[in-house]
Amino acid sequence: MARLNSPQELKRFQEELLSQRPSTTSFVSICAGTGCLAAGAKEVIGAFKEEMEKSGIAAKIQSKETGCPGFCERGPVVVIYPEEICYLQVAPQDVPEIVAETLLNKKVVERLLYVDPATKKRVQRESEIPFYKKQVRNLIGNNIRIDPRNIEDYIALGGYTALAKALFQMTPEEVLEEVKRSQLRGRGGGGFPTGRKWEESRNAPGEIKYVIVNADEGDPGAFMDRALLEGNPHSVLEGLIIGAYVVGAQQGFVYVRQEYPLAVQNITIAIRQAEEYGLLGENILGSGFHFRVKVHQGAGAFVSGESSALMTAIEGKVGEPRPKYIHTAIKGVWDRPSVLNNVETWANIPLIINKGASWFTQFGTDGSKGTKIFSLVGKINNTGLVEVPMGVTLREIIYEIGGGIPGGKEFKAVQTGGPSGGCLPAELLDLKVGFDELTQAGSMMGSGGMIVMDEDTCMVDVARYFLDFLSEESCGKCVPCREGIRQMLKLLTAITEGKAKEGDLQLLVDLAEVASDASLCALGRTAPNPFLSTLKYFSSEYEAHIKERRCPALSCKALVSYYIDPERCQACLRCLRSCPAQAILGAKNTIHVIDQEKCTRCGTCLEVCPPRFAAVRKVSGEPVPPPLPEEKRIIVREREGK
Ligand SMILES: Cc1cc2nc3c(=O)[nH]c(=O)nc-3n(C[C@H](O)[C@H](O)[C@H](O)COP(=O)(O)O)c2cc1C
Ligand code: FES
């Protein structure tokens, strides 16, 4: 392919690509995102290649290895176009049938379709699956149509036309105005207005400036940025080039954690291909604008996602935060003006330039415009990536898209905002999702992690878990964060173990205040959030742990006990044989008893006891009834007939 030397050449090339691929052409998209690969997509891809070759349709029907469309839990995902037939959990042995039935005979393989749990009906089209129906997938919608390693797929769908528009039809000031008008706020956590940040850098003195993609994504359970960078890397790159044009940068960086090998690979290929096509590098599209991008692989520390730490890492030093007396937009990498934006923020830019700020602002609330991608995980039926307009309620996300809580359990809380976010209770299910709304409720948007918890979750233990993570991830440079988090963790651990003292809760509150006020970076400043939000909404759980040595969710190991109800035990030996601690006494005709001294509270007995017997009881804060005397435990066999 020759270089594209003008916007006209880009347009002609795009038309040529479209004429080669009319919208009626059949093709098979197989998700090759990390989630589907882990579920066996590689073998499915191999099976499709082999089967299509064998049946002689390989020349007519293209198969594509694409990015993640979001429904990873049901992967490997295969979508057949133009009908948009979506097959889930496809195994290599399903492929001959798909080829014979769907590709050759246009018949649907019913058993591989999504079954709506409410109506029990099978759903054929991808867009009609309830998980997708309520979503507005401006950013991830094309992932399943694009091979991320083939720039032509992106160009065929209108890729790089926003760049051409920005470079040839707009001045940098006009692009900046459009971004400001869109009211786009950064998707990496803070929600800082993107246009304002760009303007600050643009107006900062100095010839050398940088633009940077933050793809560190250290939040446990989050994978929005990975899916975008893996699945549609050119959308991020195009946004970055436009940003460089506005700011006046000639060098950019993509900071991506090395634990994301596919994202590293796909963005590296995207950069090389964009250079070959004249969309990056010297004299982009013949405009006279030069811009280069380097990929910087991070070592995978959560704190390195913080802006000053990330910039320090790009300089080749240890990725620790530094004081930000002056914004990094003015004094960033090597003290030069540097614009850092999240992957998702950059990916929004081409859409805003192509479709306009007023198109963008139609989505969202007064304070939060556009859509937001969340990774919906935890105790939820449909886990995966969801992209929704800002302003939808938590209830809509959890029940209408996520399909509610599995196993008929009650919803208890949702944790938003990553490890230093907060937990919101059922009373707030109708809260609109937006930057300010979540902050006012004591949580935050963060970069889009959303962990759903059910009635079996102990909120004190949740706070302990996140403080544990943050204490591991604190770089230790400042005392309020290093020591504050460590002491908070110690106290929370004591509470979950029933060892807390009167006054510990107040001590936790005091420590939280100091860490929030005095830490060097936002890791320490926001670290108390998991504690403060759970205390605000679930204070009774703290009191039960401290005053009654009781865990109301029956979750904290040190505070629960198991015993076998002699009235229900059928002496079936199942728990006795499964107990890893050999803590269960009994025999074939002898009612079983748990030796409380030996019991490690692993819960295996409860898991294996057949539901029709339901003989194992789990309790907290109440004494375990004494076992029956030996002679009374001999089973009376006539009970079998009961
Ligand atoms: C401890 C810590 C970790 C962070 N990790 C990330 C991250 O992984 N990705 C990200 O985009 N922003 C992260 N941020 C926020 C960044 O500091 C910065 O605000 C963001 O990259 C700016 O981009 P935006 O304006 O597009 O949101 C983190 C902040 C803190 C305090
Ligand atoms: S990785 Fe395939 S659906 Fe997410």
PDB file of C-alpha atoms in Angstrom, residues 356-619:
ATOM      1  CA  GLY A 356     -19.769  17.336  16.396  1.00  0.00           C
ATOM      2  CA  ALA A 357     -19.980  18.458  20.010  1.00  0.00           C
ATOM      3  CA  SER A 358     -23.767  18.735  19.907  1.00  0.00           C
ATOM      4  CA  TRP A 359     -24.066  15.094  18.864  1.00  0.00           C
ATOM      5  CA  PHE A 360     -21.859  14.174  21.834  1.00  0.00           C
ATOM      6  CA  THR A 361     -23.728  16.282  24.371  1.00  0.00           C
ATOM      7  CA  GLN A 362     -27.061  14.622  23.502  1.00  0.00           C
ATOM      8  CA  PHE A 363     -25.849  11.736  25.687  1.00  0.00           C
ATOM      9  CA  GLY A 364     -25.520  12.190  29.419  1.00  0.00           C
ATOM     10  CA  THR A 365     -26.443  14.543  32.229  1.00  0.00           C
ATOM     11  CA  ASP A 366     -25.757  18.236  32.800  1.00  0.00           C
ATOM     12  CA  GLY A 367     -22.384  17.551  34.354  1.00  0.00           C
ATOM     13  CA  SER A 368     -21.362  14.366  32.565  1.00  0.00           C
ATOM     14  CA  LYS A 369     -21.707  14.085  28.808  1.00  0.00           C
ATOM     15  CA  GLY A 370     -21.262  11.173  26.434  1.00  0.00           C
ATOM     16  CA  THR A 371     -21.132   7.490  27.182  1.00  0.00           C
ATOM     17  CA  LYS A 372     -19.008   5.583  29.684  1.00  0.00           C
ATOM     18  CA  ILE A 373     -17.670   2.051  29.536  1.00  0.00           C
ATOM     19  CA  PHE A 374     -17.926   0.014  32.740  1.00  0.00           C
ATOM     20  CA  SER A 375     -16.577  -3.384  33.526  1.00  0.00           C
ATOM     21  CA  LEU A 376     -19.477  -5.031  35.274  1.00  0.00           C
ATOM     22  CA  VAL A 377     -18.282  -7.855  37.484  1.00  0.00           C
ATOM     23  CA  GLY A 378     -19.007  -9.623  40.770  1.00  0.00           C
ATOM     24  CA  LYS A 379     -22.316 -11.164  41.789  1.00  0.00           C
ATOM     25  CA  ILE A 380     -24.143 -10.402  38.580  1.00  0.00           C
ATOM     26  CA  ASN A 381     -25.622 -12.647  35.916  1.00  0.00           C
ATOM     27  CA  ASN A 382     -24.106 -10.941  32.869  1.00  0.00           C
ATOM     28  CA  THR A 383     -20.554  -9.919  33.534  1.00  0.00           C
ATOM     29  CA  GLY A 384     -18.648  -8.034  30.888  1.00  0.00           C
ATOM     30  CA  LEU A 385     -18.048  -4.627  29.412  1.00  0.00           C
ATOM     31  CA  VAL A 386     -20.989  -2.297  29.124  1.00  0.00           C
ATOM     32  CA  GLU A 387     -21.113   1.093  27.451  1.00  0.00           C
ATOM     33  CA  VAL A 388     -23.995   3.283  28.565  1.00  0.00           C
ATOM     34  CA  PRO A 389     -24.955   6.933  28.271  1.00  0.00           C
ATOM     35  CA  MET A 390     -24.036   8.858  31.406  1.00  0.00           C
ATOM     36  CA  GLY A 391     -27.138   9.376  33.496  1.00  0.00           C
ATOM     37  CA  VAL A 392     -28.523   5.839  33.367  1.00  0.00           C
ATOM     38  CA  THR A 393     -29.250   4.517  36.810  1.00  0.00           C
ATOM     39  CA  LEU A 394     -27.330   1.873  38.683  1.00  0.00           C
ATOM     40  CA  ARG A 395     -30.516  -0.188  38.632  1.00  0.00           C
ATOM     41  CA  GLU A 396     -30.661  -0.113  34.818  1.00  0.00           C
ATOM     42  CA  ILE A 397     -27.053  -1.246  34.574  1.00  0.00           C
ATOM     43  CA  ILE A 398     -27.342  -3.973  37.196  1.00  0.00           C
ATOM     44  CA  TYR A 399     -30.785  -5.361  36.408  1.00  0.00           C
ATOM     45  CA  GLU A 400     -31.578  -4.538  32.781  1.00  0.00           C
ATOM     46  CA  ILE A 401     -28.103  -4.991  31.321  1.00  0.00           C
ATOM     47  CA  GLY A 402     -26.462  -7.146  33.962  1.00  0.00           C
ATOM     48  CA  GLY A 403     -29.514  -9.388  34.353  1.00  0.00           C
ATOM     49  CA  GLY A 404     -29.636  -9.058  38.163  1.00  0.00           C
ATOM     50  CA  ILE A 405     -28.117 -11.122  40.920  1.00  0.00           C
ATOM     51  CA  PRO A 406     -27.539 -14.842  40.453  1.00  0.00           C
ATOM     52  CA  GLY A 407     -29.072 -17.571  42.604  1.00  0.00           C
ATOM     53  CA  GLY A 408     -32.076 -15.497  43.700  1.00  0.00           C
ATOM     54  CA  LYS A 409     -29.902 -13.583  46.179  1.00  0.00           C
ATOM     55  CA  GLU A 410     -30.534 -10.015  47.289  1.00  0.00           C
ATOM     56  CA  PHE A 411     -28.469  -7.125  45.959  1.00  0.00           C
ATOM     57  CA  LYS A 412     -26.423  -5.555  48.719  1.00  0.00           C
ATOM     58  CA  ALA A 413     -24.041  -2.996  47.267  1.00  0.00           C
ATOM     59  CA  VAL A 414     -22.165  -1.896  44.210  1.00  0.00           C
ATOM     60  CA  GLN A 415     -18.596  -0.720  44.375  1.00  0.00           C
ATOM     61  CA  THR A 416     -17.711   1.908  41.797  1.00  0.00           C
ATOM     62  CA  GLY A 417     -14.541   3.826  41.131  1.00  0.00           C
ATOM     63  CA  GLY A 418     -11.868   1.170  41.517  1.00  0.00           C
ATOM     64  CA  PRO A 419     -10.044   0.293  44.742  1.00  0.00           C
ATOM     65  CA  SER A 420     -10.364   3.786  46.148  1.00  0.00           C
ATOM     66  CA  GLY A 421     -13.995   4.139  45.181  1.00  0.00           C
ATOM     67  CA  GLY A 422     -16.949   3.508  47.423  1.00  0.00           C
ATOM     68  CA  CYS A 423     -19.754   1.047  48.038  1.00  0.00           C
ATOM     69  CA  LEU A 424     -23.306   2.194  47.363  1.00  0.00           C
ATOM     70  CA  PRO A 425     -26.309   0.450  48.954  1.00  0.00           C
ATOM     71  CA  ALA A 426     -29.660  -0.703  47.548  1.00  0.00           C
ATOM     72  CA  GLU A 427     -31.317   2.622  48.531  1.00  0.00           C
ATOM     73  CA  LEU A 428     -29.153   4.291  45.892  1.00  0.00           C
ATOM     74  CA  LEU A 429     -29.976   1.937  43.024  1.00  0.00           C
ATOM     75  CA  ASP A 430     -31.848   4.757  41.315  1.00  0.00           C
ATOM     76  CA  LEU A 431     -28.850   7.050  41.452  1.00  0.00           C
ATOM     77  CA  LYS A 432     -27.873   8.388  38.052  1.00  0.00           C
ATOM     78  CA  VAL A 433     -24.383   7.441  37.014  1.00  0.00           C
ATOM     79  CA  GLY A 434     -22.319  10.585  36.535  1.00  0.00           C
ATOM     80  CA  PHE A 435     -19.105  12.080  37.916  1.00  0.00           C
ATOM     81  CA  ASP A 436     -20.750  14.446  40.389  1.00  0.00           C
ATOM     82  CA  GLU A 437     -23.610  12.158  41.375  1.00  0.00           C
ATOM     83  CA  LEU A 438     -21.245   9.344  42.358  1.00  0.00           C
ATOM     84  CA  THR A 439     -18.906  11.669  44.250  1.00  0.00           C
ATOM     85  CA  GLN A 440     -21.798  13.213  46.179  1.00  0.00           C
ATOM     86  CA  ALA A 441     -22.909   9.727  47.177  1.00  0.00           C
ATOM     87  CA  GLY A 442     -19.475   9.024  48.677  1.00  0.00           C
ATOM     88  CA  SER A 443     -18.061   6.996  45.812  1.00  0.00           C
ATOM     89  CA  MET A 444     -16.610   8.052  42.481  1.00  0.00           C
ATOM     90  CA  MET A 445     -16.650   7.277  38.792  1.00  0.00           C
ATOM     91  CA  GLY A 446     -12.998   6.264  38.687  1.00  0.00           C
ATOM     92  CA  SER A 447     -12.147   4.678  35.403  1.00  0.00           C
ATOM     93  CA  GLY A 448     -15.249   2.490  35.296  1.00  0.00           C
ATOM     94  CA  GLY A 449     -14.909  -0.538  37.543  1.00  0.00           C
ATOM     95  CA  MET A 450     -18.289  -1.733  38.854  1.00  0.00           C
ATOM     96  CA  ILE A 451     -18.324  -4.647  41.292  1.00  0.00           C
ATOM     97  CA  VAL A 452     -21.726  -5.960  42.348  1.00  0.00           C
ATOM     98  CA  MET A 453     -22.109  -7.564  45.765  1.00  0.00           C
ATOM     99  CA  ASP A 454     -24.920  -9.723  47.107  1.00  0.00           C
ATOM    100  CA  GLU A 455     -26.289 -10.387  50.593  1.00  0.00           C
ATOM    101  CA  ASP A 456     -23.449 -12.807  51.384  1.00  0.00           C
ATOM    102  CA  THR A 457     -20.829 -10.043  51.182  1.00  0.00           C
ATOM    103  CA  CYS A 458     -19.500  -8.530  54.401  1.00  0.00           C
ATOM    104  CA  MET A 459     -19.009  -4.816  53.900  1.00  0.00           C
ATOM    105  CA  VAL A 460     -16.337  -4.559  56.597  1.00  0.00           C
ATOM    106  CA  ASP A 461     -14.388  -7.265  54.832  1.00  0.00           C
ATOM    107  CA  VAL A 462     -14.825  -5.455  51.509  1.00  0.00           C
ATOM    108  CA  ALA A 463     -13.261  -2.326  53.027  1.00  0.00           C
ATOM    109  CA  ARG A 464     -10.449  -4.474  54.439  1.00  0.00           C
ATOM    110  CA  TYR A 465      -9.861  -6.085  51.033  1.00  0.00           C
ATOM    111  CA  PHE A 466      -9.456  -2.751  49.238  1.00  0.00           C
ATOM    112  CA  LEU A 467      -7.265  -1.285  51.980  1.00  0.00           C
ATOM    113  CA  ASP A 468      -5.118  -4.403  51.690  1.00  0.00           C
ATOM    114  CA  PHE A 469      -4.749  -3.806  47.953  1.00  0.00           C
ATOM    115  CA  LEU A 470      -3.931  -0.122  48.463  1.00  0.00           C
ATOM    116  CA  SER A 471      -1.446  -0.831  51.220  1.00  0.00           C
ATOM    117  CA  GLU A 472       0.395  -3.206  48.849  1.00  0.00           C
ATOM    118  CA  GLU A 473       0.256  -0.652  46.050  1.00  0.00           C
ATOM    119  CA  SER A 474       1.236   2.459  48.014  1.00  0.00           C
ATOM    120  CA  CYS A 475       4.682   3.449  46.820  1.00  0.00           C
ATOM    121  CA  GLY A 476       5.595   4.382  50.390  1.00  0.00           C
ATOM    122  CA  LYS A 477       7.012   7.774  49.513  1.00  0.00           C
ATOM    123  CA  CYS A 478       4.814   9.732  51.915  1.00  0.00           C
ATOM    124  CA  VAL A 479       4.029   8.835  55.529  1.00  0.00           C
ATOM    125  CA  PRO A 480       0.264   9.585  55.639  1.00  0.00           C
ATOM    126  CA  CYS A 481      -0.353   7.133  52.816  1.00  0.00           C
ATOM    127  CA  ARG A 482       2.240   4.493  53.704  1.00  0.00           C
ATOM    128  CA  GLU A 483       1.570   4.369  57.451  1.00  0.00           C
ATOM    129  CA  GLY A 484      -2.015   5.610  57.399  1.00  0.00           C
ATOM    130  CA  ILE A 485      -3.232   2.870  55.073  1.00  0.00           C
ATOM    131  CA  ARG A 486      -1.225   0.245  56.937  1.00  0.00           C
ATOM    132  CA  GLN A 487      -2.733   1.215  60.283  1.00  0.00           C
ATOM    133  CA  MET A 488      -6.227   1.368  58.806  1.00  0.00           C
ATOM    134  CA  LEU A 489      -5.721  -2.111  57.399  1.00  0.00           C
ATOM    135  CA  LYS A 490      -4.569  -3.414  60.789  1.00  0.00           C
ATOM    136  CA  LEU A 491      -7.681  -2.055  62.484  1.00  0.00           C
ATOM    137  CA  LEU A 492     -10.038  -3.347  59.799  1.00  0.00           C
ATOM    138  CA  THR A 493      -8.418  -6.775  59.990  1.00  0.00           C
ATOM    139  CA  ALA A 494      -8.909  -6.765  63.756  1.00  0.00           C
ATOM    140  CA  ILE A 495     -12.589  -5.915  63.294  1.00  0.00           C
ATOM    141  CA  THR A 496     -13.126  -8.777  60.832  1.00  0.00           C
ATOM    142  CA  GLU A 497     -11.397 -11.124  63.276  1.00  0.00           C
ATOM    143  CA  GLY A 498     -13.509 -10.010  66.224  1.00  0.00           C
ATOM    144  CA  LYS A 499     -10.490  -8.502  67.979  1.00  0.00           C
ATOM    145  CA  ALA A 500     -11.414  -4.823  67.777  1.00  0.00           C
ATOM    146  CA  LYS A 501     -11.569  -2.605  70.844  1.00  0.00           C
ATOM    147  CA  GLU A 502     -13.911   0.178  71.800  1.00  0.00           C
ATOM    148  CA  GLY A 503     -12.599   3.341  70.153  1.00  0.00           C
ATOM    149  CA  ASP A 504     -11.075   1.578  67.122  1.00  0.00           C
ATOM    150  CA  LEU A 505     -13.781   2.936  64.846  1.00  0.00           C
ATOM    151  CA  GLN A 506     -13.008   6.507  65.898  1.00  0.00           C
ATOM    152  CA  LEU A 507      -9.310   5.834  65.380  1.00  0.00           C
ATOM    153  CA  LEU A 508     -10.103   4.633  61.852  1.00  0.00           C
ATOM    154  CA  VAL A 509     -12.067   7.809  61.161  1.00  0.00           C
ATOM    155  CA  ASP A 510      -9.139   9.933  62.415  1.00  0.00           C
ATOM    156  CA  LEU A 511      -6.631   8.033  60.290  1.00  0.00           C
ATOM    157  CA  ALA A 512      -8.899   8.384  57.264  1.00  0.00           C
ATOM    158  CA  GLU A 513      -8.972  12.137  57.738  1.00  0.00           C
ATOM    159  CA  VAL A 514      -5.202  12.429  57.922  1.00  0.00           C
ATOM    160  CA  ALA A 515      -4.598  10.188  54.890  1.00  0.00           C
ATOM    161  CA  SER A 516      -7.159  12.164  52.843  1.00  0.00           C
ATOM    162  CA  ASP A 517      -5.747  15.528  53.851  1.00  0.00           C
ATOM    163  CA  ALA A 518      -2.037  14.938  53.867  1.00  0.00           C
ATOM    164  CA  SER A 519      -1.099  12.294  51.276  1.00  0.00           C
ATOM    165  CA  LEU A 520       1.116  13.256  48.381  1.00  0.00           C
ATOM    166  CA  CYS A 521      -1.058  11.816  45.632  1.00  0.00           C
ATOM    167  CA  ALA A 522      -4.634  10.754  45.071  1.00  0.00           C
ATOM    168  CA  LEU A 523      -3.847   7.135  45.957  1.00  0.00           C
ATOM    169  CA  GLY A 524      -3.495   8.070  49.613  1.00  0.00           C
ATOM    170  CA  ARG A 525      -6.045  10.867  49.453  1.00  0.00           C
ATOM    171  CA  THR A 526      -8.786   8.551  48.225  1.00  0.00           C
ATOM    172  CA  ALA A 527      -7.688   5.358  50.006  1.00  0.00           C
ATOM    173  CA  PRO A 528     -10.092   5.890  52.949  1.00  0.00           C
ATOM    174  CA  ASN A 529     -13.114   5.860  50.587  1.00  0.00           C
ATOM    175  CA  PRO A 530     -13.862   2.130  50.857  1.00  0.00           C
ATOM    176  CA  PHE A 531     -13.895   2.468  54.655  1.00  0.00           C
ATOM    177  CA  LEU A 532     -15.787   5.754  54.799  1.00  0.00           C
ATOM    178  CA  SER A 533     -18.480   4.696  52.331  1.00  0.00           C
ATOM    179  CA  THR A 534     -19.093   1.341  54.014  1.00  0.00           C
ATOM    180  CA  LEU A 535     -19.218   3.066  57.396  1.00  0.00           C
ATOM    181  CA  LYS A 536     -21.701   5.602  56.029  1.00  0.00           C
ATOM    182  CA  TYR A 537     -24.097   3.053  54.543  1.00  0.00           C
ATOM    183  CA  PHE A 538     -23.440  -0.084  56.577  1.00  0.00           C
ATOM    184  CA  SER A 539     -22.514   1.192  60.040  1.00  0.00           C
ATOM    185  CA  SER A 540     -24.611  -1.517  61.699  1.00  0.00           C
ATOM    186  CA  GLU A 541     -22.247  -4.124  60.261  1.00  0.00           C
ATOM    187  CA  TYR A 542     -19.276  -2.415  61.929  1.00  0.00           C
ATOM    188  CA  GLU A 543     -21.156  -2.318  65.222  1.00  0.00           C
ATOM    189  CA  ALA A 544     -22.136  -5.983  65.001  1.00  0.00           C
ATOM    190  CA  HIS A 545     -18.512  -6.972  64.400  1.00  0.00           C
ATOM    191  CA  ILE A 546     -17.141  -4.830  67.207  1.00  0.00           C
ATOM    192  CA  LYS A 547     -19.820  -5.076  69.884  1.00  0.00           C
ATOM    193  CA  GLU A 548     -21.315  -8.528  69.266  1.00  0.00           C
ATOM    194  CA  ARG A 549     -18.363 -10.263  67.561  1.00  0.00           C
ATOM    195  CA  ARG A 550     -20.870 -11.099  64.845  1.00  0.00           C
ATOM    196  CA  CYS A 551     -20.619 -10.939  61.073  1.00  0.00           C
ATOM    197  CA  PRO A 552     -24.188 -10.373  59.807  1.00  0.00           C
ATOM    198  CA  ALA A 553     -23.277 -11.607  56.290  1.00  0.00           C
ATOM    199  CA  LEU A 554     -21.786 -14.790  57.784  1.00  0.00           C
ATOM    200  CA  SER A 555     -18.665 -14.126  55.783  1.00  0.00           C
ATOM    201  CA  CYS A 556     -15.788 -13.324  58.161  1.00  0.00           C
ATOM    202  CA  LYS A 557     -14.154 -16.666  58.850  1.00  0.00           C
ATOM    203  CA  ALA A 558     -13.036 -15.862  62.368  1.00  0.00           C
ATOM    204  CA  LEU A 559     -16.581 -14.944  63.389  1.00  0.00           C
ATOM    205  CA  VAL A 560     -18.545 -17.857  61.989  1.00  0.00           C
ATOM    206  CA  SER A 561     -19.069 -21.429  63.147  1.00  0.00           C
ATOM    207  CA  TYR A 562     -20.594 -24.462  61.503  1.00  0.00           C
ATOM    208  CA  TYR A 563     -22.581 -27.212  63.183  1.00  0.00           C
ATOM    209  CA  ILE A 564     -24.704 -30.109  62.028  1.00  0.00           C
ATOM    210  CA  ASP A 565     -28.370 -30.074  62.936  1.00  0.00           C
ATOM    211  CA  PRO A 566     -28.952 -33.559  64.451  1.00  0.00           C
ATOM    212  CA  GLU A 567     -32.614 -33.409  63.438  1.00  0.00           C
ATOM    213  CA  ARG A 568     -31.711 -33.128  59.766  1.00  0.00           C
ATOM    214  CA  CYS A 569     -28.513 -35.134  59.467  1.00  0.00           C
ATOM    215  CA  GLN A 570     -28.981 -38.388  57.537  1.00  0.00           C
ATOM    216  CA  ALA A 571     -25.466 -39.665  58.279  1.00  0.00           C
ATOM    217  CA  CYS A 572     -24.736 -39.803  54.563  1.00  0.00           C
ATOM    218  CA  LEU A 573     -20.973 -39.386  55.122  1.00  0.00           C
ATOM    219  CA  ARG A 574     -20.647 -36.737  52.432  1.00  0.00           C
ATOM    220  CA  CYS A 575     -19.391 -33.944  54.683  1.00  0.00           C
ATOM    221  CA  LEU A 576     -17.326 -36.361  56.736  1.00  0.00           C
ATOM    222  CA  ARG A 577     -15.467 -37.567  53.648  1.00  0.00           C
ATOM    223  CA  SER A 578     -15.017 -34.091  52.164  1.00  0.00           C
ATOM    224  CA  CYS A 579     -13.814 -32.229  55.249  1.00  0.00           C
ATOM    225  CA  PRO A 580     -10.167 -31.339  54.541  1.00  0.00           C
ATOM    226  CA  ALA A 581      -9.454 -30.899  58.262  1.00  0.00           C
ATOM    227  CA  GLN A 582     -10.988 -34.244  59.259  1.00  0.00           C
ATOM    228  CA  ALA A 583     -13.025 -32.310  61.763  1.00  0.00           C
ATOM    229  CA  ILE A 584     -16.231 -34.301  61.315  1.00  0.00           C
ATOM    230  CA  LEU A 585     -16.997 -37.256  63.543  1.00  0.00           C
ATOM    231  CA  GLY A 586     -19.614 -39.874  62.773  1.00  0.00           C
ATOM    232  CA  ALA A 587     -20.218 -43.042  60.822  1.00  0.00           C
ATOM    233  CA  LYS A 588     -22.701 -44.627  58.461  1.00  0.00           C
ATOM    234  CA  ASN A 589     -25.461 -44.857  60.996  1.00  0.00           C
ATOM    235  CA  THR A 590     -24.231 -42.204  63.357  1.00  0.00           C
ATOM    236  CA  ILE A 591     -25.261 -38.569  63.172  1.00  0.00           C
ATOM    237  CA  HIS A 592     -22.290 -36.401  62.273  1.00  0.00           C
ATOM    238  CA  VAL A 593     -20.776 -33.795  64.552  1.00  0.00           C
ATOM    239  CA  ILE A 594     -18.243 -31.069  63.834  1.00  0.00           C
ATOM    240  CA  ASP A 595     -15.256 -30.906  66.177  1.00  0.00           C
ATOM    241  CA  GLN A 596     -15.129 -27.132  66.728  1.00  0.00           C
ATOM    242  CA  GLU A 597     -11.471 -27.279  67.767  1.00  0.00           C
ATOM    243  CA  LYS A 598     -10.403 -28.841  64.500  1.00  0.00           C
ATOM    244  CA  CYS A 599     -12.802 -26.955  62.196  1.00  0.00           C
ATOM    245  CA  THR A 600     -11.035 -24.427  59.923  1.00  0.00           C
ATOM    246  CA  ARG A 601     -14.345 -22.829  58.812  1.00  0.00           C
ATOM    247  CA  CYS A 602     -13.683 -23.593  55.180  1.00  0.00           C
ATOM    248  CA  GLY A 603     -17.385 -24.245  54.548  1.00  0.00           C
ATOM    249  CA  THR A 604     -16.873 -27.468  52.556  1.00  0.00           C
ATOM    250  CA  CYS A 605     -19.436 -29.319  54.710  1.00  0.00           C
ATOM    251  CA  LEU A 606     -22.087 -26.725  53.871  1.00  0.00           C
ATOM    252  CA  GLU A 607     -21.285 -26.951  50.178  1.00  0.00           C
ATOM    253  CA  VAL A 608     -21.475 -30.741  49.980  1.00  0.00           C
ATOM    254  CA  CYS A 609     -24.469 -31.346  52.244  1.00  0.00           C
ATOM    255  CA  PRO A 610     -27.311 -32.275  49.844  1.00  0.00           C
ATOM    256  CA  PRO A 611     -29.915 -29.457  49.714  1.00  0.00           C
ATOM    257  CA  ARG A 612     -32.693 -31.963  50.534  1.00  0.00           C
ATOM    258  CA  PHE A 613     -31.034 -32.582  53.913  1.00  0.00           C
ATOM    259  CA  ALA A 614     -29.739 -29.018  54.515  1.00  0.00           C
ATOM    260  CA  ALA A 615     -28.260 -30.221  57.773  1.00  0.00           C
ATOM    261  CA  VAL A 616     -25.219 -27.969  58.055  1.00  0.00           C
ATOM    262  CA  ARG A 617     -25.821 -24.644  59.802  1.00  0.00           C
ATOM    263  CA  LYS A 618     -23.594 -21.580  59.647  1.00  0.00           C
ATOM    264  CA  VAL A 619     -23.914 -19.099  62.503  1.00  0.00           C
TER     265      VAL A 619
END
